[in-house]
Amino acid sequence: MMTILVTGGAGFIGSHVVEALLARGDKVTVVDDFNDFYDPALKRRNVATFANRGPIVEADIRDLAALRAIFSSGRFDAVAHIAARAGIRPSVAQPRLYTEVNILGTQNLLELAREFGVRKFVFASSSSVYGVGQPVPFREDAAPLHPISPYAASKLAAEALCHVYHHLHGLDVACPRLFTVYGPRQRPDLAIHKFTSAIMRGKPVEIYGDGATARDYTYSDDVVQGFLAALDRCAGFEIVNLGESRTVELRELVQLIEGAVGKKAQLRQLPAQPGDVPITYADISKAKRLLGYNPQVTIEEGIQ
């Protein structure tokens, strides 16, 4: 049994990680600021099932004093750092906010992990760090990386900070790079949620570009399996892809949702958006070798 601090534990991925940790008997403290990036009531609903099973602290990871009080109140074996400002397009509009939350917030947590003798730190990174110009499928040893949005750049910078704290202070750090996670409780700003809602309500589905962009959609249960394995197994400093290792074009995704809903989509084509990459595609051979990672849910099953 471990005692674990989970940041962003009220969010989509974070709440699934918390549930899995509690189910196996770990003690969990959740930190989340319940911000209004999307309806905070959805996040409060996410935590309702485990609200009486450990502390849930409302705090901003930019607030070093608030975080220090949390670290002072409990001796953590590990930090699962999932809190972030997410989304490519919003980061183009608010780059400073993304820098402050995703880089400074990560710095605060790493420094407190060092100060309070935490042994393990798992940082939820993103496939967006690969940017453009990489051969596919993406490998963790690809270099140099060319992120093309403030969000992607903030995640890559946070990875670099994680390496610094491993190198200087011996912190064991894993940085799983997550590939387009979907599943129950998915954020309402993400494509599958938006498309499903629009089709069911008879509203237009907004397609950016020609519909040929491709993503490696990864079901939440598979990501949680990999994330917990990273928490348990990783020593030293490791970056590891957590994807399904399959690409699905946007227009194919719409067809799958149409089939699940039983209605045709009304498509509205819009210009491609700044910061969007043409493809994400994970090479997961390292995750299989290092973590025993073995994704089970196909996009066809997951959409249903």
Tab-separated table of C-alpha atoms in Angstrom:
chain	number	residue	atom	x	y	z
A	1	MET	CA	0.000	0.000	0.000
A	2	MET	CA	1.224	3.478	-0.887
A	3	THR	CA	0.165	6.940	0.210
A	4	ILE	CA	-0.222	9.004	-2.955
A	5	LEU	CA	-0.963	12.632	-3.769
A	6	VAL	CA	-2.979	12.904	-6.988
A	7	THR	CA	-3.189	16.346	-8.562
A	8	GLY	CA	-6.093	16.943	-10.921
A	9	GLY	CA	-7.925	14.071	-9.259
A	10	ALA	CA	-11.354	15.571	-9.980
A	11	GLY	CA	-10.766	15.640	-13.735
A	12	PHE	CA	-11.439	13.061	-16.427
A	13	ILE	CA	-8.235	11.017	-16.276
A	14	GLY	CA	-7.411	11.917	-12.688
A	15	SER	CA	-10.690	10.648	-11.262
A	16	HIS	CA	-10.216	7.289	-12.999
A	17	VAL	CA	-6.677	7.025	-11.585
A	18	VAL	CA	-7.940	7.834	-8.075
A	19	GLU	CA	-10.662	5.185	-8.293
A	20	ALA	CA	-8.133	2.560	-9.425
A	21	LEU	CA	-5.683	3.438	-6.638
A	22	LEU	CA	-8.397	3.265	-3.978
A	23	ALA	CA	-9.694	-0.023	-5.397
A	24	ARG	CA	-6.323	-1.673	-4.849
A	25	GLY	CA	-5.987	-0.301	-1.314
A	26	ASP	CA	-3.770	2.761	-1.632
A	27	LYS	CA	-4.358	5.888	0.454
A	28	VAL	CA	-5.047	8.917	-1.743
A	29	THR	CA	-5.120	12.666	-1.215
A	30	VAL	CA	-6.660	14.597	-4.118
A	31	VAL	CA	-5.730	18.149	-5.069
A	32	ASP	CA	-7.840	19.991	-7.639
A	33	ASP	CA	-8.745	23.650	-8.132
A	34	PHE	CA	-12.154	22.884	-9.722
A	35	ASN	CA	-11.552	25.656	-12.248
A	36	ASP	CA	-14.104	26.707	-14.846
A	37	PHE	CA	-12.329	25.441	-17.986
A	38	TYR	CA	-15.454	23.314	-18.129
A	39	ASP	CA	-18.390	23.079	-15.719
A	40	PRO	CA	-16.962	22.509	-12.203
A	41	ALA	CA	-20.168	20.624	-11.322
A	42	LEU	CA	-18.964	17.809	-13.609
A	43	LYS	CA	-15.729	17.556	-11.618
A	44	ARG	CA	-17.613	17.512	-8.336
A	45	ARG	CA	-19.733	14.703	-9.726
A	46	ASN	CA	-16.527	12.853	-10.668
A	47	VAL	CA	-15.279	12.875	-7.066
A	48	ALA	CA	-18.632	12.122	-5.448
A	49	THR	CA	-17.992	8.364	-5.491
A	50	PHE	CA	-14.771	8.652	-3.482
A	51	ALA	CA	-15.366	11.884	-1.531
A	52	ASN	CA	-15.448	10.073	1.825
A	53	ARG	CA	-12.405	7.887	1.170
A	54	GLY	CA	-9.620	10.420	1.636
A	55	PRO	CA	-8.878	14.141	1.652
A	56	ILE	CA	-9.986	16.232	-1.333
A	57	VAL	CA	-8.253	19.594	-1.158
A	58	GLU	CA	-9.327	22.525	-3.303
A	59	ALA	CA	-6.074	24.258	-4.236
A	60	ASP	CA	-4.241	25.693	-7.227
A	61	ILE	CA	-0.892	24.052	-8.028
A	62	ARG	CA	0.541	27.531	-8.650
A	63	ASP	CA	0.018	28.264	-4.921
A	64	LEU	CA	3.225	27.038	-3.309
A	65	ALA	CA	2.088	27.830	0.235
A	66	ALA	CA	-1.131	25.860	-0.176
A	67	LEU	CA	0.784	22.909	-1.602
A	68	ARG	CA	3.337	23.027	1.217
A	69	ALA	CA	0.522	22.754	3.751
A	70	ILE	CA	-0.747	19.635	1.950
A	71	PHE	CA	2.707	18.028	1.889
A	72	SER	CA	3.160	18.917	5.565
A	73	SER	CA	-0.083	17.200	6.538
A	74	GLY	CA	0.717	13.811	5.014
A	75	ARG	CA	3.800	11.759	4.242
A	76	PHE	CA	3.457	10.768	0.594
A	77	ASP	CA	5.255	7.868	-1.023
A	78	ALA	CA	4.473	9.192	-4.502
A	79	VAL	CA	2.977	12.072	-6.443
A	80	ALA	CA	0.746	11.379	-9.460
A	81	HIS	CA	0.767	14.758	-11.169
A	82	ILE	CA	-2.152	14.928	-13.611
A	83	ALA	CA	-3.367	18.505	-13.036
A	84	ALA	CA	-2.851	20.777	-16.035
A	85	ARG	CA	-4.406	23.338	-18.244
A	86	ALA	CA	-5.341	21.146	-21.195
A	87	GLY	CA	-6.225	21.697	-24.827
A	88	ILE	CA	-4.301	22.842	-27.878
A	89	ARG	CA	-6.588	25.623	-29.115
A	90	PRO	CA	-7.195	27.315	-25.742
A	91	SER	CA	-3.437	27.394	-25.163
A	92	VAL	CA	-2.971	29.439	-28.336
A	93	ALA	CA	-5.370	32.009	-26.884
A	94	GLN	CA	-3.929	31.945	-23.327
A	95	PRO	CA	-0.246	30.989	-23.538
A	96	ARG	CA	0.775	32.669	-20.281
A	97	LEU	CA	-1.833	30.733	-18.281
A	98	TYR	CA	-0.556	27.444	-19.727
A	99	THR	CA	3.018	28.362	-18.889
A	100	GLU	CA	2.121	29.275	-15.317
A	101	VAL	CA	-0.003	26.206	-14.534
A	102	ASN	CA	1.813	23.523	-16.482
A	103	ILE	CA	5.407	24.609	-15.913
A	104	LEU	CA	5.408	26.604	-12.669
A	105	GLY	CA	2.840	24.251	-11.106
A	106	THR	CA	5.018	21.253	-11.958
A	107	GLN	CA	8.079	23.041	-10.574
A	108	ASN	CA	6.242	23.621	-7.276
A	109	LEU	CA	5.335	19.955	-6.951
A	110	LEU	CA	8.810	18.712	-7.842
A	111	GLU	CA	10.406	21.059	-5.329
A	112	LEU	CA	8.048	19.947	-2.565
A	113	ALA	CA	8.626	16.300	-3.477
A	114	ARG	CA	12.345	16.950	-3.001
A	115	GLU	CA	11.826	18.897	0.226
A	116	PHE	CA	9.567	16.271	1.800
A	117	GLY	CA	11.474	13.194	0.643
A	118	VAL	CA	8.871	11.768	-1.744
A	119	ARG	CA	10.354	8.761	-3.565
A	120	LYS	CA	8.341	8.629	-6.792
A	121	PHE	CA	6.849	11.199	-9.160
A	122	VAL	CA	4.679	10.357	-12.177
A	123	PHE	CA	3.982	13.246	-14.536
A	124	ALA	CA	1.148	12.976	-17.060
A	125	SER	CA	2.723	14.265	-20.264
A	126	SER	CA	1.215	14.360	-23.733
A	127	SER	CA	1.721	13.043	-27.241
A	128	SER	CA	1.508	16.679	-28.344
A	129	VAL	CA	5.195	17.112	-27.414
A	130	TYR	CA	6.159	15.246	-30.615
A	131	GLY	CA	4.758	18.096	-32.710
A	132	VAL	CA	5.451	17.886	-36.416
A	133	GLY	CA	8.142	16.277	-38.552
A	134	GLN	CA	8.506	13.034	-36.586
A	135	PRO	CA	8.486	9.627	-38.277
A	136	VAL	CA	5.521	7.500	-37.243
A	137	PRO	CA	4.877	5.690	-35.033
A	138	PHE	CA	6.340	8.098	-32.453
A	139	ARG	CA	9.188	6.719	-30.357
A	140	GLU	CA	10.262	8.092	-26.985
A	141	ASP	CA	13.847	8.546	-28.205
A	142	ALA	CA	12.775	10.771	-31.127
A	143	ALA	CA	14.796	13.973	-31.309
A	144	PRO	CA	14.679	16.833	-31.757
A	145	LEU	CA	11.031	17.476	-30.876
A	146	HIS	CA	9.144	20.358	-32.484
A	147	PRO	CA	5.989	21.163	-30.467
A	148	ILE	CA	3.673	23.616	-32.246
A	149	SER	CA	1.371	24.877	-29.488
A	150	PRO	CA	1.892	26.513	-26.083
A	151	TYR	CA	0.251	23.467	-24.474
A	152	ALA	CA	2.705	21.084	-26.125
A	153	ALA	CA	5.666	23.311	-25.258
A	154	SER	CA	4.556	23.498	-21.627
A	155	LYS	CA	4.378	19.715	-21.367
A	156	LEU	CA	7.838	19.306	-22.910
A	157	ALA	CA	9.287	21.927	-20.552
A	158	ALA	CA	7.727	20.131	-17.577
A	159	GLU	CA	9.319	16.863	-18.717
A	160	ALA	CA	12.670	18.651	-18.742
A	161	LEU	CA	12.111	19.862	-15.179
A	162	CYS	CA	11.295	16.301	-14.145
A	163	HIS	CA	14.633	15.161	-15.559
A	164	VAL	CA	16.452	17.918	-13.685
A	165	TYR	CA	14.988	16.755	-10.363
A	166	HIS	CA	15.907	13.169	-11.121
A	167	HIS	CA	19.459	14.155	-12.054
A	168	LEU	CA	20.083	16.530	-9.152
A	169	HIS	CA	18.079	14.930	-6.367
A	170	GLY	CA	17.648	11.260	-7.304
A	171	LEU	CA	13.865	11.450	-7.608
A	172	ASP	CA	12.429	8.465	-9.481
A	173	VAL	CA	10.310	9.972	-12.270
A	174	ALA	CA	8.110	8.495	-14.965
A	175	CYS	CA	6.612	10.673	-17.692
A	176	PRO	CA	3.886	8.757	-19.524
A	177	ARG	CA	3.005	10.527	-22.759
A	178	LEU	CA	-0.756	10.100	-23.148
A	179	PHE	CA	-2.337	9.755	-26.595
A	180	THR	CA	-5.877	11.216	-27.039
A	181	VAL	CA	-7.580	9.608	-24.060
A	182	TYR	CA	-11.340	9.002	-24.219
A	183	GLY	CA	-13.941	7.167	-22.154
A	184	PRO	CA	-16.585	7.779	-19.482
A	185	ARG	CA	-16.447	11.281	-17.971
A	186	GLN	CA	-14.451	12.614	-20.936
A	187	ARG	CA	-14.093	16.392	-20.939
A	188	PRO	CA	-16.864	18.113	-22.920
A	189	ASP	CA	-14.339	20.044	-25.041
A	190	LEU	CA	-12.880	16.861	-26.555
A	191	ALA	CA	-13.875	15.576	-29.980
A	192	ILE	CA	-15.692	12.354	-29.098
A	193	HIS	CA	-17.812	14.070	-26.442
A	194	LYS	CA	-18.551	17.053	-28.689
A	195	PHE	CA	-19.360	14.967	-31.763
A	196	THR	CA	-21.604	12.540	-29.882
A	197	SER	CA	-23.511	15.355	-28.224
A	198	ALA	CA	-23.973	17.207	-31.528
A	199	ILE	CA	-25.156	14.126	-33.433
A	200	MET	CA	-27.611	13.125	-30.711
A	201	ARG	CA	-29.070	16.653	-30.609
A	202	GLY	CA	-29.182	17.046	-34.392
A	203	LYS	CA	-26.615	19.864	-34.326
A	204	PRO	CA	-23.781	20.320	-36.833
A	205	VAL	CA	-20.512	18.494	-36.180
A	206	GLU	CA	-17.625	20.914	-36.696
A	207	ILE	CA	-14.738	19.336	-38.614
A	208	TYR	CA	-11.491	21.305	-38.693
A	209	GLY	CA	-9.586	20.753	-41.927
A	210	ASP	CA	-10.372	18.006	-44.444
A	211	GLY	CA	-11.157	15.250	-41.925
A	212	ALA	CA	-7.929	13.382	-42.699
A	213	THR	CA	-6.159	14.239	-39.432
A	214	ALA	CA	-5.480	11.035	-37.506
A	215	ARG	CA	-5.248	10.338	-33.789
A	216	ASP	CA	-4.200	7.423	-31.628
A	217	TYR	CA	-7.350	7.184	-29.478
A	218	THR	CA	-6.677	5.447	-26.162
A	219	TYR	CA	-9.419	4.197	-23.849
A	220	SER	CA	-9.316	5.446	-20.248
A	221	ASP	CA	-9.079	1.941	-18.707
A	222	ASP	CA	-5.958	1.228	-20.762
A	223	VAL	CA	-4.343	4.520	-19.783
A	224	VAL	CA	-5.051	3.880	-16.096
A	225	GLN	CA	-3.452	0.430	-16.364
A	226	GLY	CA	-0.305	2.007	-17.809
A	227	PHE	CA	-0.281	4.905	-15.383
A	228	LEU	CA	-0.454	2.649	-12.326
A	229	ALA	CA	2.272	0.429	-13.749
A	230	ALA	CA	4.453	3.528	-14.189
A	231	LEU	CA	3.809	4.407	-10.554
A	232	ASP	CA	4.759	0.918	-9.407
A	233	ARG	CA	7.614	-0.064	-11.706
A	234	CYS	CA	9.536	2.921	-12.955
A	235	ALA	CA	12.906	3.692	-11.422
A	236	GLY	CA	15.336	6.375	-12.490
A	237	PHE	CA	13.909	8.608	-15.211
A	238	GLU	CA	11.686	7.186	-17.935
A	239	ILE	CA	9.508	8.625	-20.688
A	240	VAL	CA	6.986	6.139	-22.031
A	241	ASN	CA	4.173	6.276	-24.582
A	242	LEU	CA	0.700	5.193	-23.480
A	243	GLY	CA	-1.356	4.831	-26.653
A	244	GLU	CA	-3.397	2.253	-28.503
A	245	SER	CA	-0.774	2.115	-31.309
A	246	ARG	CA	-3.391	2.575	-34.024
A	247	THR	CA	-4.508	5.677	-35.895
A	248	VAL	CA	-8.074	6.661	-36.711
A	249	GLU	CA	-8.904	9.476	-39.123
A	250	LEU	CA	-11.386	12.112	-38.016
A	251	ARG	CA	-13.943	11.184	-40.649
A	252	GLU	CA	-13.728	7.506	-39.594
A	253	LEU	CA	-14.283	8.559	-35.983
A	254	VAL	CA	-17.468	10.395	-36.998
A	255	GLN	CA	-18.700	7.266	-38.785
A	256	LEU	CA	-18.101	5.143	-35.684
A	257	ILE	CA	-20.072	7.588	-33.540
A	258	GLU	CA	-22.868	7.674	-36.125
A	259	GLY	CA	-23.081	3.895	-35.882
A	260	ALA	CA	-23.180	3.940	-32.077
A	261	VAL	CA	-25.793	6.694	-31.893
A	262	GLY	CA	-27.868	5.474	-34.827
A	263	LYS	CA	-28.023	8.892	-36.498
A	264	LYS	CA	-26.165	10.582	-39.336
A	265	ALA	CA	-24.000	13.588	-38.608
A	266	GLN	CA	-24.519	16.992	-40.163
A	267	LEU	CA	-20.969	18.067	-40.989
A	268	ARG	CA	-19.719	21.638	-40.972
A	269	GLN	CA	-16.203	21.934	-42.391
A	270	LEU	CA	-14.013	24.676	-40.916
A	271	PRO	CA	-10.401	25.742	-41.551
A	272	ALA	CA	-7.618	23.773	-39.884
A	273	GLN	CA	-6.714	25.215	-36.487
A	274	PRO	CA	-3.304	26.605	-35.493
A	275	GLY	CA	-1.417	24.186	-33.242
A	276	ASP	CA	-3.227	21.039	-34.431
A	277	VAL	CA	-0.873	18.291	-35.606
A	278	PRO	CA	-1.768	16.077	-38.590
A	279	ILE	CA	-1.195	12.751	-36.804
A	280	THR	CA	-0.417	11.116	-33.474
A	281	TYR	CA	0.636	7.475	-33.401
A	282	ALA	CA	2.359	5.711	-30.496
A	283	ASP	CA	5.095	3.118	-30.637
A	284	ILE	CA	4.271	1.263	-27.392
A	285	SER	CA	7.060	-1.307	-27.459
A	286	LYS	CA	8.850	0.408	-24.550
A	287	ALA	CA	5.655	0.506	-22.474
A	288	LYS	CA	5.095	-3.194	-23.130
A	289	ARG	CA	8.659	-4.036	-22.120
A	290	LEU	CA	8.969	-1.726	-19.118
A	291	LEU	CA	5.438	-1.697	-17.738
A	292	GLY	CA	3.761	-4.816	-19.069
A	293	TYR	CA	1.393	-2.397	-20.798
A	294	ASN	CA	-1.181	-4.164	-22.923
A	295	PRO	CA	-4.100	-2.019	-24.186
A	296	GLN	CA	-7.293	-4.025	-24.572
A	297	VAL	CA	-10.053	-1.723	-25.813
A	298	THR	CA	-10.327	-1.069	-29.547
A	299	ILE	CA	-11.844	2.178	-30.821
A	300	GLU	CA	-14.888	0.243	-32.035
A	301	GLU	CA	-15.498	-1.175	-28.544
A	302	GLY	CA	-14.593	2.050	-26.775
A	303	ILE	CA	-16.971	4.229	-28.770
A	304	GLN	CA	-19.851	1.902	-27.908
